[in-house]
Every structure is written in C-alpha cells, then in structure tokens.
C-alpha cells in the first residue's frame, strides 16, 4: 500500500512549525554553543515533520451524508414546493 502524500496545507503547517519553533526555542534556551543550536534545530525539524505528517482531523459529517442512500434519493426526486407567487388560482366549489 502506497503512503499518502502530504497536502500543500500540511507542508505549509510543517514549515511554519519548524521556523517558529526554532526561533522560540533559541530565544527561550539562550544557547550559543554549536551543540545547543544543533539540538534545537533537530528538535524543531522533528516537530515540523510530526505536524506535516499528522493525519487531517475528521470533519463532522453533514446531515445529508448521515442518511441512508435510499432516503437521499427519495428526497431529491421530490419536486421543490411551489412559491406563493406562482400558485394556481383557487377554484371554488359550487354549492350543492
């Protein structure tokens, strides 16, 4: 089974996560050594990959999608109600 490719949005989120988390970690850690900067860069990259590869959240299903197909087809086959301005005139019944 082939692995699904990330979407453009996932790649953008991952990239922003890498840049912003690197900036924040460098500011918060106040490190100046090469080892500290390398550790921060690797941690930010790992976090960005996790964000980019995370599966998208499931959207709540609409009411139409939750109904069985048989009900959906019946509802679409029924014509829409006639508007008030297009109604036929009312025919009065003769008194008997």
Short mmCIF file of N, CA, C and O in Angstrom, two decimals:
data_model
loop_
_atom_site.label_atom_id
_atom_site.label_comp_id
_atom_site.label_asym_id
_atom_site.label_seq_id
_atom_site.Cartn_x
_atom_site.Cartn_y
_atom_site.Cartn_z
N UNK A 1 0.85 -1.16 0.00
CA UNK A 1 0.00 0.00 0.00
C UNK A 1 0.90 1.24 0.00
O UNK A 1 1.83 1.36 0.80
N UNK A 2 0.61 2.16 -0.90
CA UNK A 2 1.42 3.37 -1.01
C UNK A 2 1.07 4.35 0.10
O UNK A 2 -0.07 4.47 0.52
N UNK A 3 2.09 5.03 0.57
CA UNK A 3 1.88 6.02 1.63
C UNK A 3 1.31 7.29 1.02
O UNK A 3 1.79 7.76 -0.01
N UNK A 4 0.26 7.86 1.62
CA UNK A 4 -0.33 9.07 1.05
C UNK A 4 0.63 10.26 1.16
O UNK A 4 1.38 10.38 2.12
N UNK A 5 0.57 11.11 0.16
CA UNK A 5 1.45 12.29 0.16
C UNK A 5 0.80 13.42 0.94
O UNK A 5 -0.41 13.57 0.92
N UNK A 6 1.61 14.23 1.64
CA UNK A 6 1.03 15.35 2.38
C UNK A 6 0.48 16.41 1.44
O UNK A 6 0.99 16.61 0.34
N UNK A 7 -0.56 17.08 1.89
CA UNK A 7 -1.15 18.15 1.10
C UNK A 7 -0.32 19.41 1.23
O UNK A 7 0.60 19.50 2.05
N UNK A 8 -0.66 20.41 0.43
CA UNK A 8 0.06 21.68 0.48
C UNK A 8 -0.12 22.33 1.85
O UNK A 8 0.82 22.91 2.40
N UNK A 9 -1.32 22.23 2.39
CA UNK A 9 -1.57 22.81 3.71
C UNK A 9 -0.72 22.14 4.79
O UNK A 9 -0.18 22.81 5.67
N UNK A 10 -0.60 20.82 4.73
CA UNK A 10 0.22 20.11 5.70
C UNK A 10 1.69 20.52 5.59
O UNK A 10 2.36 20.70 6.61
N UNK A 11 2.18 20.68 4.37
CA UNK A 11 3.56 21.12 4.19
C UNK A 11 3.76 22.54 4.71
O UNK A 11 4.79 22.85 5.33
N UNK A 12 2.78 23.40 4.49
CA UNK A 12 2.89 24.78 4.99
C UNK A 12 2.88 24.81 6.52
O UNK A 12 3.66 25.53 7.14
N UNK A 13 1.98 24.02 7.13
CA UNK A 13 1.95 23.95 8.60
C UNK A 13 3.27 23.41 9.15
O UNK A 13 3.79 23.91 10.15
N UNK A 14 3.81 22.40 8.52
CA UNK A 14 5.07 21.83 8.97
C UNK A 14 6.22 22.81 8.86
O UNK A 14 7.05 22.94 9.77
N UNK A 15 6.27 23.54 7.75
CA UNK A 15 7.33 24.53 7.55
C UNK A 15 7.23 25.65 8.58
O UNK A 15 8.24 26.05 9.18
N UNK A 16 6.02 26.15 8.79
CA UNK A 16 5.83 27.22 9.79
C UNK A 16 6.19 26.72 11.18
O UNK A 16 6.77 27.47 11.98
N UNK A 17 5.87 25.47 11.47
CA UNK A 17 6.21 24.90 12.77
C UNK A 17 7.72 24.85 12.97
O UNK A 17 8.23 25.19 14.04
N UNK A 18 8.44 24.44 11.94
CA UNK A 18 9.90 24.36 12.04
C UNK A 18 10.49 25.75 12.29
O UNK A 18 11.30 25.95 13.20
N UNK A 19 10.07 26.72 11.49
CA UNK A 19 10.66 28.07 11.61
C UNK A 19 10.31 28.69 12.96
O UNK A 19 11.20 29.20 13.68
N UNK A 20 9.03 28.66 13.33
CA UNK A 20 8.61 29.32 14.57
C UNK A 20 9.13 28.60 15.82
O UNK A 20 9.52 29.25 16.79
N UNK A 21 9.13 27.27 15.79
CA UNK A 21 9.64 26.56 16.97
C UNK A 21 11.15 26.72 17.11
O UNK A 21 11.66 26.81 18.23
N UNK A 22 11.88 26.78 16.00
CA UNK A 22 13.32 27.04 16.08
C UNK A 22 13.58 28.41 16.69
O UNK A 22 14.40 28.56 17.61
N UNK A 23 12.87 29.41 16.20
CA UNK A 23 13.02 30.76 16.73
C UNK A 23 12.68 30.81 18.22
O UNK A 23 13.43 31.37 19.03
N UNK A 24 11.56 30.21 18.60
CA UNK A 24 11.14 30.24 20.00
C UNK A 24 12.11 29.47 20.91
O UNK A 24 12.46 29.95 22.00
N UNK A 25 12.54 28.31 20.47
CA UNK A 25 13.46 27.51 21.29
C UNK A 25 14.82 28.20 21.45
O UNK A 25 15.43 28.14 22.52
N UNK A 26 15.28 28.84 20.39
CA UNK A 26 16.56 29.55 20.50
C UNK A 26 16.44 30.74 21.44
O UNK A 26 17.36 31.04 22.20
N UNK A 27 15.30 31.44 21.39
CA UNK A 27 15.11 32.57 22.30
C UNK A 27 14.96 32.10 23.75
O UNK A 27 15.50 32.72 24.67
N UNK A 28 14.22 31.03 23.95
CA UNK A 28 13.97 30.56 25.31
C UNK A 28 15.18 29.87 25.93
O UNK A 28 15.43 29.99 27.13
N UNK A 29 15.94 29.15 25.13
CA UNK A 29 17.09 28.42 25.69
C UNK A 29 18.32 29.31 25.84
O UNK A 29 19.20 28.99 26.64
N UNK A 30 18.40 30.38 25.08
CA UNK A 30 19.54 31.30 25.12
C UNK A 30 20.87 30.56 24.95
O UNK A 30 21.86 30.88 25.62
N UNK A 31 20.87 29.59 24.09
CA UNK A 31 22.09 28.82 23.87
C UNK A 31 22.95 29.50 22.81
O UNK A 31 22.44 30.16 21.91
N UNK A 32 24.23 29.34 22.93
CA UNK A 32 25.17 29.91 21.97
C UNK A 32 26.14 28.87 21.45
O UNK A 32 26.90 29.12 20.52
N UNK A 33 26.09 27.69 22.05
CA UNK A 33 27.02 26.63 21.62
C UNK A 33 26.48 25.93 20.38
O UNK A 33 25.28 25.92 20.10
N UNK A 34 27.39 25.33 19.65
CA UNK A 34 27.02 24.60 18.43
C UNK A 34 26.16 23.39 18.76
O UNK A 34 25.23 23.06 18.02
N UNK A 35 26.47 22.73 19.87
CA UNK A 35 25.70 21.55 20.26
C UNK A 35 24.26 21.94 20.61
O UNK A 35 23.30 21.28 20.21
N UNK A 36 24.09 23.04 21.34
CA UNK A 36 22.75 23.51 21.71
C UNK A 36 21.93 23.92 20.51
O UNK A 36 20.73 23.60 20.40
N UNK A 37 22.56 24.63 19.59
CA UNK A 37 21.85 25.07 18.38
C UNK A 37 21.48 23.87 17.52
O UNK A 37 20.38 23.81 16.95
N UNK A 38 22.37 22.89 17.42
CA UNK A 38 22.08 21.67 16.66
C UNK A 38 20.91 20.92 17.28
O UNK A 38 20.01 20.44 16.57
N UNK A 39 20.92 20.80 18.60
CA UNK A 39 19.82 20.11 19.28
C UNK A 39 18.49 20.83 19.04
O UNK A 39 17.47 20.19 18.76
N UNK A 40 18.48 22.16 19.13
CA UNK A 40 17.26 22.94 18.89
C UNK A 40 16.78 22.75 17.45
O UNK A 40 15.59 22.56 17.19
N UNK A 41 17.69 22.77 16.50
CA UNK A 41 17.33 22.62 15.09
C UNK A 41 16.74 21.23 14.82
O UNK A 41 15.74 21.09 14.11
N UNK A 42 17.35 20.21 15.39
CA UNK A 42 16.85 18.84 15.19
C UNK A 42 15.47 18.66 15.85
O UNK A 42 14.57 18.05 15.27
N UNK A 43 15.32 19.21 17.04
CA UNK A 43 14.02 19.11 17.73
C UNK A 43 12.93 19.84 16.96
O UNK A 43 11.81 19.33 16.81
N UNK A 44 13.24 21.02 16.43
CA UNK A 44 12.26 21.77 15.65
C UNK A 44 11.91 21.04 14.35
O UNK A 44 10.75 21.02 13.93
N UNK A 45 12.91 20.45 13.72
CA UNK A 45 12.65 19.70 12.49
C UNK A 45 11.77 18.49 12.77
O UNK A 45 10.85 18.19 12.00
N UNK A 46 12.05 17.78 13.86
CA UNK A 46 11.21 16.62 14.22
C UNK A 46 9.78 17.06 14.50
O UNK A 46 8.82 16.40 14.07
N UNK A 47 9.61 18.17 15.20
CA UNK A 47 8.27 18.67 15.47
C UNK A 47 7.55 19.07 14.18
O UNK A 47 6.36 18.78 13.99
N UNK A 48 8.26 19.70 13.26
CA UNK A 48 7.67 20.07 11.98
C UNK A 48 7.25 18.87 11.15
O UNK A 48 6.21 18.88 10.51
N UNK A 49 8.06 17.81 11.17
CA UNK A 49 7.69 16.59 10.45
C UNK A 49 6.45 15.95 11.07
O UNK A 49 5.56 15.48 10.36
N UNK A 50 6.38 15.95 12.40
CA UNK A 50 5.18 15.41 13.06
C UNK A 50 3.93 16.18 12.68
O UNK A 50 2.88 15.60 12.42
N UNK A 51 4.05 17.50 12.63
CA UNK A 51 2.89 18.32 12.26
C UNK A 51 2.51 18.09 10.81
O UNK A 51 1.32 17.95 10.48
N UNK A 52 3.48 18.02 9.92
CA UNK A 52 3.20 17.84 8.50
C UNK A 52 2.61 16.48 8.19
O UNK A 52 1.77 16.35 7.30
N UNK A 53 3.03 15.45 8.91
CA UNK A 53 2.57 14.10 8.60
C UNK A 53 1.37 13.66 9.42
O UNK A 53 0.87 12.55 9.23
N UNK A 54 0.90 14.50 10.31
CA UNK A 54 -0.27 14.15 11.11
C UNK A 54 -1.48 14.03 10.19
O UNK A 54 -1.67 14.85 9.29
N UNK A 55 -2.29 13.01 10.40
CA UNK A 55 -3.49 12.88 9.56
C UNK A 55 -4.45 14.02 9.83
O UNK A 55 -4.58 14.48 10.96
N UNK A 56 -5.12 14.51 8.79
CA UNK A 56 -6.07 15.60 8.99
C UNK A 56 -7.22 15.16 9.89
O UNK A 56 -7.60 13.98 9.89
N UNK A 57 -7.75 16.11 10.66
CA UNK A 57 -8.87 15.80 11.55
C UNK A 57 -10.11 15.47 10.73
O UNK A 57 -10.36 16.07 9.69
N UNK A 58 -10.87 14.52 11.22
CA UNK A 58 -12.10 14.15 10.53
C UNK A 58 -13.12 15.27 10.67
O UNK A 58 -13.34 15.78 11.76
N UNK A 59 -13.72 15.65 9.57
CA UNK A 59 -14.75 16.69 9.59
C UNK A 59 -16.06 16.07 10.04
O UNK A 59 -16.35 14.91 9.73
N UNK A 60 -16.88 16.83 10.75
CA UNK A 60 -18.19 16.30 11.09
C UNK A 60 -19.01 16.09 9.82
O UNK A 60 -19.01 16.94 8.94
N UNK A 61 -19.67 14.96 9.76
CA UNK A 61 -20.44 14.64 8.57
C UNK A 61 -21.71 15.47 8.53
O UNK A 61 -22.33 15.72 9.54
N UNK A 62 -22.09 15.88 7.35
CA UNK A 62 -23.32 16.66 7.21
C UNK A 62 -24.53 15.75 7.40
O UNK A 62 -24.44 14.52 7.35
N UNK A 63 -25.68 16.35 7.60
CA UNK A 63 -26.90 15.58 7.82
C UNK A 63 -27.23 14.75 6.59
O UNK A 63 -27.72 13.62 6.70
N UNK A 64 -26.97 15.26 5.41
CA UNK A 64 -27.27 14.50 4.18
C UNK A 64 -26.37 13.28 4.06
O UNK A 64 -26.80 12.24 3.58
N UNK A 65 -25.13 13.40 4.51
CA UNK A 65 -24.21 12.27 4.41
C UNK A 65 -24.54 11.18 5.42
O UNK A 65 -24.20 10.03 5.23
N UNK A 66 -25.21 11.54 6.54
CA UNK A 66 -25.55 10.54 7.56
C UNK A 66 -26.78 9.72 7.19
O UNK A 66 -27.00 8.67 7.74
N UNK A 67 -27.60 10.21 6.26
CA UNK A 67 -28.81 9.49 5.89
C UNK A 67 -28.47 8.35 4.94
O UNK A 67 -27.53 8.45 4.16
N UNK A 68 -29.24 7.29 4.99
CA UNK A 68 -29.02 6.22 4.03
C UNK A 68 -29.26 6.71 2.61
O UNK A 68 -30.01 7.66 2.38
N UNK A 69 -28.63 6.05 1.66
CA UNK A 69 -28.74 6.49 0.27
C UNK A 69 -30.18 6.44 -0.23
O UNK A 69 -30.58 7.26 -1.05
N UNK A 70 -30.96 5.48 0.26
CA UNK A 70 -32.33 5.38 -0.23
C UNK A 70 -33.15 6.61 0.15
O UNK A 70 -33.95 7.10 -0.63
N UNK A 71 -32.94 7.15 1.36
CA UNK A 71 -33.68 8.35 1.76
C UNK A 71 -33.21 9.57 0.98
O UNK A 71 -34.00 10.42 0.62
N UNK A 72 -31.91 9.66 0.73
CA UNK A 72 -31.40 10.80 -0.02
C UNK A 72 -31.96 10.82 -1.43
O UNK A 72 -32.33 11.86 -1.93
N UNK A 73 -32.04 9.66 -2.09
CA UNK A 73 -32.53 9.64 -3.46
C UNK A 73 -34.02 9.98 -3.51
O UNK A 73 -34.48 10.61 -4.45
N UNK A 74 -34.78 9.57 -2.49
CA UNK A 74 -36.21 9.90 -2.47
C UNK A 74 -36.39 11.39 -2.29
O UNK A 74 -37.21 12.02 -2.96
N UNK A 75 -35.63 11.99 -1.41
CA UNK A 75 -35.78 13.42 -1.17
C UNK A 75 -35.39 14.25 -2.38
O UNK A 75 -35.97 15.27 -2.65
N UNK A 76 -34.40 13.83 -3.12
CA UNK A 76 -34.01 14.60 -4.29
C UNK A 76 -34.98 14.41 -5.43
O UNK A 76 -35.05 15.24 -6.32
N UNK A 77 -35.74 13.30 -5.43
CA UNK A 77 -36.69 13.05 -6.51
C UNK A 77 -37.98 13.85 -6.33
O UNK A 77 -38.71 14.09 -7.28
N UNK A 78 -38.28 14.27 -5.11
CA UNK A 78 -39.50 15.02 -4.85
C UNK A 78 -39.29 16.46 -5.32
O UNK A 78 -38.29 17.08 -4.99
N UNK A 79 -40.23 17.01 -6.12
CA UNK A 79 -40.04 18.37 -6.60
C UNK A 79 -40.12 19.38 -5.47
O UNK A 79 -40.75 19.15 -4.45
N UNK A 80 -39.48 20.51 -5.67
CA UNK A 80 -39.48 21.58 -4.68
C UNK A 80 -40.87 22.19 -4.57
O UNK A 80 -41.65 22.18 -5.54
N UNK A 81 -41.23 22.72 -3.40
CA UNK A 81 -42.56 23.32 -3.25
C UNK A 81 -42.71 24.55 -4.15
O UNK A 81 -41.75 25.25 -4.44
N UNK A 82 -43.94 24.79 -4.57
CA UNK A 82 -44.23 25.91 -5.46
C UNK A 82 -44.25 27.20 -4.63
O UNK A 82 -44.80 27.24 -3.54
N UNK A 83 -43.67 28.25 -5.17
CA UNK A 83 -43.65 29.53 -4.46
C UNK A 83 -45.05 30.14 -4.45
O UNK A 83 -45.88 29.85 -5.30
N UNK A 84 -45.28 31.05 -3.50
CA UNK A 84 -46.59 31.67 -3.33
C UNK A 84 -46.98 32.49 -4.55
O UNK A 84 -48.15 32.57 -4.91
N UNK A 85 -46.04 33.10 -5.24
CA UNK A 85 -46.38 33.96 -6.37
C UNK A 85 -46.73 33.17 -7.63
O UNK A 85 -47.27 33.71 -8.57
N UNK A 86 -46.46 31.87 -7.66
CA UNK A 86 -46.68 31.07 -8.84
C UNK A 86 -47.87 30.13 -8.67
O UNK A 86 -48.19 29.37 -9.56
N UNK A 87 -48.57 30.18 -7.57
CA UNK A 87 -49.66 29.24 -7.31
C UNK A 87 -50.83 29.43 -8.29
O UNK A 87 -51.06 30.53 -8.79
N UNK A 88 -51.53 28.35 -8.49
CA UNK A 88 -52.72 28.41 -9.33
C UNK A 88 -53.85 29.06 -8.54
O UNK A 88 -53.90 28.97 -7.32
N UNK A 89 -54.79 29.72 -9.23
CA UNK A 89 -55.91 30.31 -8.51
C UNK A 89 -56.78 29.23 -7.87
O UNK A 89 -56.90 28.12 -8.39
N UNK A 90 -57.36 29.58 -6.77
CA UNK A 90 -58.20 28.64 -6.05
C UNK A 90 -59.56 28.56 -6.76
O UNK A 90 -60.18 29.57 -7.05
N UNK A 91 -59.99 27.35 -7.04
CA UNK A 91 -61.30 27.16 -7.69
C UNK A 91 -62.32 26.89 -6.61
O UNK A 91 -62.16 26.01 -5.77
N UNK A 92 -63.37 27.65 -6.64
CA UNK A 92 -64.42 27.49 -5.65
C UNK A 92 -65.37 26.40 -6.11
O UNK A 92 -65.67 26.26 -7.29
N UNK A 93 -65.85 25.67 -5.15
CA UNK A 93 -66.80 24.61 -5.46
C UNK A 93 -68.20 25.21 -5.49
O UNK A 93 -68.53 26.09 -4.72
N UNK A 94 -68.99 24.72 -6.36
CA UNK A 94 -70.38 25.18 -6.45
C UNK A 94 -71.16 24.60 -5.27
O UNK A 94 -70.96 23.48 -4.85
N UNK A 95 -72.05 25.42 -4.74
CA UNK A 95 -72.87 24.97 -3.61
C UNK A 95 -73.86 23.94 -4.11
O UNK A 95 -74.50 24.10 -5.14
N UNK A 96 -74.02 22.86 -3.40
CA UNK A 96 -74.96 21.84 -3.85
C UNK A 96 -76.16 21.71 -2.97
O UNK A 96 -76.32 22.17 -1.94
#
